[in-house]
Short mmCIF file of C-alpha atoms and ligand atoms in Angstrom, two decimals:
data_model
loop_
_atom_site.label_atom_id
_atom_site.label_comp_id
_atom_site.label_asym_id
_atom_site.label_seq_id
_atom_site.Cartn_x
_atom_site.Cartn_y
_atom_site.Cartn_z
CA UNK A 1 0.00 0.00 0.00
CA UNK A 2 1.23 3.46 -0.81
CA UNK A 3 1.39 4.65 2.77
CA UNK A 4 3.23 1.49 3.85
CA UNK A 5 5.84 2.02 1.09
CA UNK A 6 6.20 5.56 2.32
CA UNK A 7 6.69 4.15 5.82
CA UNK A 8 9.41 1.74 4.62
CA UNK A 9 11.23 4.70 2.97
CA UNK A 10 10.71 6.79 6.07
CA UNK A 11 12.41 4.15 8.26
CA UNK A 12 15.77 5.27 6.73
CA UNK A 13 15.05 8.75 8.05
CA UNK A 14 16.85 9.36 11.39
CA UNK A 15 13.76 11.30 12.59
CA UNK A 16 11.47 8.30 11.96
CA UNK A 17 9.72 7.21 15.17
CA UNK A 18 8.42 3.63 14.83
CA UNK A 19 6.81 3.76 18.28
CA UNK A 20 4.73 6.76 17.21
CA UNK A 21 3.54 4.78 14.16
CA UNK A 22 2.61 1.82 16.34
CA UNK A 23 0.81 4.14 18.76
CA UNK A 24 -1.10 5.63 15.83
CA UNK A 25 -2.15 2.13 14.73
CA UNK A 26 -3.14 1.10 18.28
CA UNK A 27 -5.19 4.28 18.74
CA UNK A 28 -7.05 3.37 15.57
CA UNK A 29 -7.77 -0.17 16.71
CA UNK A 30 -5.06 -1.90 14.62
CA UNK A 31 -3.23 -4.14 17.07
CA UNK A 32 -2.90 -7.45 15.29
CA UNK A 33 -0.02 -8.38 13.00
CA UNK A 34 -1.34 -10.54 10.15
CA UNK A 35 2.02 -11.00 8.36
CA UNK A 36 5.60 -9.78 8.06
CA UNK A 37 5.01 -7.64 4.97
CA UNK A 38 2.25 -5.12 4.27
CA UNK A 39 -0.46 -6.47 1.98
CA UNK A 40 -2.27 -4.53 -0.70
CA UNK A 41 -5.41 -6.59 -1.08
CA UNK A 42 -6.44 -4.60 -4.15
CA UNK A 43 -3.13 -5.17 -5.95
CA UNK A 44 -2.80 -8.95 -5.51
CA UNK A 45 -0.43 -10.76 -7.99
CA UNK A 46 -1.84 -11.84 -11.39
CA UNK A 47 -3.91 -15.01 -11.16
CA UNK A 48 -4.35 -14.84 -7.38
CA UNK A 49 -7.83 -14.38 -5.93
CA UNK A 50 -8.65 -10.66 -5.80
CA UNK A 51 -10.79 -8.51 -3.62
CA UNK A 52 -13.04 -6.30 -5.71
CA UNK A 53 -13.20 -2.65 -4.88
CA UNK A 54 -16.68 -2.15 -3.43
CA UNK A 55 -19.15 -0.47 -5.78
CA UNK A 56 -20.18 2.93 -4.50
CA UNK A 57 -23.36 2.54 -2.45
CA UNK A 58 -26.51 3.64 -4.30
CA UNK A 59 -27.98 6.93 -3.12
CA UNK A 60 -30.45 6.27 -0.29
CA UNK A 61 -34.15 6.38 -1.10
CA UNK A 62 -35.78 9.53 0.22
CA UNK A 63 -37.44 8.70 3.55
CA UNK A 64 -41.21 8.25 3.21
CA UNK A 65 -43.27 10.81 5.06
CA UNK A 66 -44.48 8.95 8.15
CA UNK A 67 -46.74 10.12 10.90
CA UNK A 68 -45.17 8.06 13.74
CA UNK A 69 -41.52 8.02 14.89
CA UNK A 70 -39.10 6.71 12.25
CA UNK A 71 -37.43 3.41 13.24
CA UNK A 72 -33.83 3.91 14.40
CA UNK A 73 -31.21 2.02 12.34
CA UNK A 74 -27.44 1.51 12.39
CA UNK A 75 -27.22 3.94 9.48
CA UNK A 76 -28.17 6.69 11.90
CA UNK A 77 -25.06 6.12 14.08
CA UNK A 78 -23.72 7.71 16.13
CA UNK A 79 -27.01 7.81 17.96
CA UNK A 80 -27.17 10.60 20.56
CA UNK A 81 -26.35 9.17 23.97
CA UNK A 82 -29.73 10.03 25.51
CA UNK A 83 -31.63 8.38 22.66
CA UNK A 84 -29.36 5.31 22.69
CA UNK A 85 -29.66 5.01 26.47
CA UNK A 86 -33.46 5.23 26.28
CA UNK A 87 -33.50 2.53 23.60
CA UNK A 88 -31.18 0.34 25.72
CA UNK A 89 -33.52 0.82 28.68
CA UNK A 90 -36.55 -0.27 26.64
CA UNK A 91 -34.75 -3.31 25.24
CA UNK A 92 -33.38 -4.29 28.65
CA UNK A 93 -36.77 -3.96 30.33
CA UNK A 94 -38.37 -6.05 27.57
CA UNK A 95 -35.92 -8.94 28.10
CA UNK A 96 -37.32 -11.54 30.49
CA UNK A 97 -34.36 -13.94 30.50
CA UNK A 98 -30.58 -13.71 30.18
CA UNK A 99 -30.54 -15.31 26.68
CA UNK A 100 -33.22 -12.80 25.58
CA UNK A 101 -31.14 -9.97 27.00
CA UNK A 102 -28.03 -11.28 25.20
CA UNK A 103 -29.99 -11.27 21.94
CA UNK A 104 -31.23 -7.73 22.55
CA UNK A 105 -27.65 -6.55 23.21
CA UNK A 106 -26.44 -8.28 20.03
CA UNK A 107 -29.05 -6.46 17.96
CA UNK A 108 -28.54 -3.06 19.58
CA UNK A 109 -26.99 -0.38 17.33
CA UNK A 110 -26.79 2.48 19.83
CA UNK A 111 -23.20 1.94 21.03
CA UNK A 112 -20.59 3.43 18.69
CA UNK A 113 -18.11 0.69 19.71
CA UNK A 114 -20.15 -1.87 17.79
CA UNK A 115 -18.88 -0.55 14.45
CA UNK A 116 -15.28 -1.49 15.29
CA UNK A 117 -15.96 -4.81 17.02
CA UNK A 118 -16.37 -8.28 15.56
CA UNK A 119 -19.26 -9.18 17.81
CA UNK A 120 -21.00 -8.40 21.09
CA UNK A 121 -19.44 -10.14 24.08
CA UNK A 122 -22.14 -10.67 26.70
CA UNK A 123 -21.41 -13.43 29.18
CA UNK A 124 -19.81 -16.75 29.91
CA UNK A 125 -20.55 -19.28 32.62
CA UNK A 126 -23.79 -20.31 34.24
CA UNK A 127 -26.64 -17.76 34.01
CA UNK A 128 -28.26 -17.26 37.40
CA UNK A 129 -25.16 -18.52 39.28
CA UNK A 130 -24.70 -17.43 42.94
CA UNK A 131 -21.51 -15.58 41.98
CA UNK A 132 -21.63 -12.93 39.27
CA UNK A 133 -18.40 -11.22 38.20
CA UNK A 134 -18.57 -7.99 36.23
CA UNK A 135 -15.51 -6.95 34.22
CA UNK A 136 -14.74 -3.80 32.27
CA UNK A 137 -14.84 -4.45 28.52
CA UNK A 138 -13.80 -7.15 26.07
CA UNK A 139 -10.26 -7.10 24.69
CA UNK A 140 -8.84 -8.55 21.48
CA UNK A 141 -9.18 -12.23 22.50
CA UNK A 142 -12.71 -11.75 23.82
CA UNK A 143 -13.73 -9.92 20.65
CA UNK A 144 -12.50 -12.90 18.62
CA UNK A 145 -14.10 -15.60 20.76
CA UNK A 146 -17.29 -13.82 21.78
CA UNK A 147 -16.77 -14.63 25.49
CA UNK A 148 -15.55 -12.42 28.34
CA UNK A 149 -12.21 -13.01 30.05
CA UNK A 150 -10.62 -15.56 27.72
CA UNK A 151 -7.17 -13.92 27.50
CA UNK A 152 -4.37 -13.74 30.08
CA UNK A 153 -6.46 -11.86 32.64
CA UNK A 154 -9.23 -14.44 32.12
CA UNK A 155 -6.83 -17.23 33.08
CA UNK A 156 -5.95 -15.38 36.27
CA UNK A 157 -9.63 -14.66 36.97
CA UNK A 158 -10.41 -18.38 36.63
CA UNK A 159 -7.61 -19.20 39.10
CA UNK A 160 -8.89 -16.55 41.52
CA UNK A 161 -12.41 -17.98 41.36
CA UNK A 162 -11.17 -21.54 41.75
CA UNK A 163 -9.19 -20.51 44.84
CA UNK A 164 -12.52 -19.80 46.53
CA UNK A 165 -14.23 -22.88 45.12
CA UNK A 166 -16.06 -21.21 42.22
CA UNK A 167 -15.99 -21.81 38.49
CA UNK A 168 -17.72 -20.67 35.31
CA UNK A 169 -17.65 -24.27 33.97
CA UNK A 170 -20.73 -26.33 34.55
CA UNK A 171 -20.56 -29.66 36.41
CA UNK A 172 -17.04 -29.44 37.82
CA UNK A 173 -18.25 -29.69 41.42
CA UNK A 174 -17.45 -26.06 42.23
CA UNK A 175 -19.90 -23.27 43.05
CA UNK A 176 -21.29 -21.84 39.79
CA UNK A 177 -20.10 -18.48 38.55
CA UNK A 178 -21.13 -16.27 35.66
CA UNK A 179 -18.98 -13.55 34.10
CA UNK A 180 -20.05 -10.47 32.17
CA UNK A 181 -18.82 -6.94 31.50
CA UNK A 182 -19.94 -3.34 31.87
CA UNK A 183 -19.24 -2.81 28.14
CA UNK A 184 -20.25 -5.34 25.49
CA UNK A 185 -18.07 -4.35 22.53
CA UNK A 186 -14.32 -4.05 22.37
CA UNK A 187 -13.02 -0.47 22.60
CA UNK A 188 -10.47 0.11 19.79
CA UNK A 189 -6.89 -0.45 20.89
CA UNK A 190 -8.25 -1.49 24.32
CA UNK A 191 -8.64 2.13 25.34
CA UNK A 192 -10.81 2.95 28.35
CA UNK A 193 -14.50 3.21 27.51
CA UNK A 194 -15.90 6.74 27.45
CA UNK A 195 -18.61 8.01 29.81
CA UNK A 196 -21.12 7.91 26.94
CA UNK A 197 -20.25 4.28 26.10
CA UNK A 198 -20.62 3.31 29.74
CA UNK A 199 -23.95 5.14 30.02
CA UNK A 200 -25.36 3.48 26.91
CA UNK A 201 -24.41 -0.03 28.10
CA UNK A 202 -25.51 0.54 31.71
CA UNK A 203 -29.21 -0.40 31.30
CA UNK A 204 -28.09 -3.78 29.93
CA UNK A 205 -25.59 -4.28 32.75
CA UNK A 206 -28.23 -3.42 35.34
CA UNK A 207 -30.75 -5.80 33.77
CA UNK A 208 -28.12 -8.53 33.60
CA UNK A 209 -27.63 -8.28 37.36
CA UNK A 210 -31.40 -8.08 37.99
CA UNK A 211 -32.07 -11.22 35.94
CA UNK A 212 -29.08 -13.06 37.46
CA UNK A 213 -30.09 -12.36 41.08
CA UNK A 214 -26.64 -13.40 42.34
CA UNK A 215 -25.83 -13.95 45.98
CA UNK A 216 -22.56 -12.05 45.52
CA UNK A 217 -21.56 -9.54 42.86
CA UNK A 218 -17.82 -8.98 42.27
CA UNK A 219 -16.89 -5.78 40.42
CA UNK A 220 -13.42 -5.95 38.90
CA UNK A 221 -11.83 -2.51 38.59
CA UNK A 222 -13.11 1.02 38.23
CA UNK A 223 -15.40 0.72 35.24
CA UNK A 224 -18.10 -1.62 36.63
CA UNK A 225 -17.71 -0.16 40.14
CA UNK A 226 -18.20 3.46 39.09
CA UNK A 227 -20.89 2.52 36.54
CA UNK A 228 -23.04 1.13 39.38
CA UNK A 229 -21.92 3.49 42.15
CA UNK A 230 -21.36 7.00 40.82
CA UNK A 231 -19.87 8.10 44.15
CA UNK A 232 -17.25 5.33 44.23
CA UNK A 233 -13.63 6.44 44.59
CA UNK A 234 -10.82 4.84 42.59
CA UNK A 235 -10.46 1.09 42.96
CA UNK A 236 -7.51 1.33 45.38
CA UNK A 237 -9.88 2.97 47.87
CA UNK A 238 -13.14 1.28 46.93
CA UNK A 239 -11.88 -2.33 46.84
CA UNK A 240 -12.72 -4.58 49.74
CA UNK A 241 -15.64 -2.41 50.91
CA UNK A 242 -19.06 -4.03 50.54
CA UNK A 243 -21.82 -1.98 48.90
CA UNK A 244 -25.51 -2.79 48.52
CA UNK A 245 -26.60 -2.76 44.92
CA UNK A 246 -30.36 -2.21 44.71
CA UNK A 247 -32.37 -4.07 42.07
CA UNK A 248 -36.14 -4.41 41.60
CA UNK A 249 -35.78 -7.90 43.15
CA UNK A 250 -33.91 -6.71 46.25
CA UNK A 251 -30.45 -5.73 47.33
CA UNK A 252 -27.33 -7.59 46.14
CA UNK A 253 -24.05 -7.44 48.13
CA UNK A 254 -21.43 -6.04 45.76
CA UNK A 255 -17.67 -6.10 46.36
CA UNK A 256 -15.24 -4.07 44.25
CA UNK A 257 -11.92 -5.92 43.77
CA UNK A 258 -8.75 -5.32 41.76
CA UNK A 259 -9.04 -6.21 38.09
CA UNK A 260 -6.99 -9.34 37.17
CA UNK A 261 -5.18 -7.35 34.44
CA UNK A 262 -4.01 -4.92 37.14
CA UNK A 263 -2.88 -7.86 39.30
CA UNK A 264 -0.82 -9.18 36.38
CA UNK A 265 0.99 -5.84 36.29
CA UNK A 266 1.19 -5.44 40.07
CA UNK A 267 1.51 -8.95 41.58
CA UNK A 268 2.25 -7.50 45.02
CA UNK A 269 -1.43 -6.46 45.18
CA UNK A 270 -2.55 -10.10 45.02
CA UNK A 271 -2.36 -10.23 48.81
CA UNK A 272 -5.20 -7.68 49.04
CA UNK A 273 -7.11 -9.41 46.27
CA UNK A 274 -6.87 -12.67 48.22
CA UNK A 275 -8.33 -10.94 51.28
CA UNK A 276 -11.25 -9.68 49.15
CA UNK A 277 -11.81 -13.11 47.65
CA UNK A 278 -12.05 -14.64 51.13
CA UNK A 279 -14.68 -12.00 51.98
CA UNK A 280 -16.65 -13.03 48.91
CA UNK A 281 -16.34 -16.69 49.83
CA UNK A 282 -17.64 -16.03 53.36
CA UNK A 283 -20.62 -14.13 51.92
CA UNK A 284 -21.37 -16.96 49.49
CA UNK A 285 -21.39 -19.49 52.34
CA UNK A 286 -23.46 -17.17 54.55
CA UNK A 287 -27.06 -18.35 55.16
N1 LIG B 301 -11.00 -7.53 30.79
C1 LIG B 301 -12.29 -7.31 31.10
O1 LIG B 301 -12.58 -6.47 31.94
N2 LIG B 301 -13.21 -8.03 30.50
C2 LIG B 301 -12.94 -8.98 29.60
O2 LIG B 301 -13.84 -9.61 29.10
C3 LIG B 301 -11.58 -9.20 29.30
C4 LIG B 301 -10.62 -8.47 29.90
#
């Protein structure tokens, strides 16, 4: 591709900053290397299968004059946050089961992150389990597999849960767990989700908890903690302190804990995480 050739030439330039180029790619959601050399998929060698340049889209039909509200479609994106949040609230309230809610999330076009993600990542584990863990947002591996916490931090999360006798796998003799996220589409380059993205996903997160009716809710990191408790301080101060999360079906004990990705970077904090996990275990065994 022309810009890649320009980049190869530029690498001879002493002022060339490869880290800045990589940062530019990461900021734009490009974080996967598919091969050693750049590929121009429009200029493939003779005889090799070719991608066709897409035909320009036909001009849209003029919208018919309608008396009622026009249906909202993906073509209208980005949907204003208030409108998208109201739509999410209606869809969440209309979902009577977790699979129905997952389907509603998958079909929802109000979150701008959807355009850059492969799929919605909703939950993994056993719906309705006594332990519900809420993470932040899917990363690259989760976006590929369609399940939360399947990468390195997912492995650590599984070990943390197993250490207190819980598991997202059915039938392994441990207490059932279910895992979901505050955000259902991967933010590009794994950046932090914006306030608007969190607000738009929040009705689904709330409904997920309401339908799950867990005995204990673990909130990993700032995003799920501050999404549910607007007054929560940063995770270093909020972790380990029980909060009551109110749902239409009653109050759920919620415990903010360090995010496993943070623990991978700061293993010395595992001691505090272990303390929090023991708290969660005691609450699960309570009554
Ligand atoms: N981190 C999260 O918070 N959620 C995931 O699903 C994966 C990593």
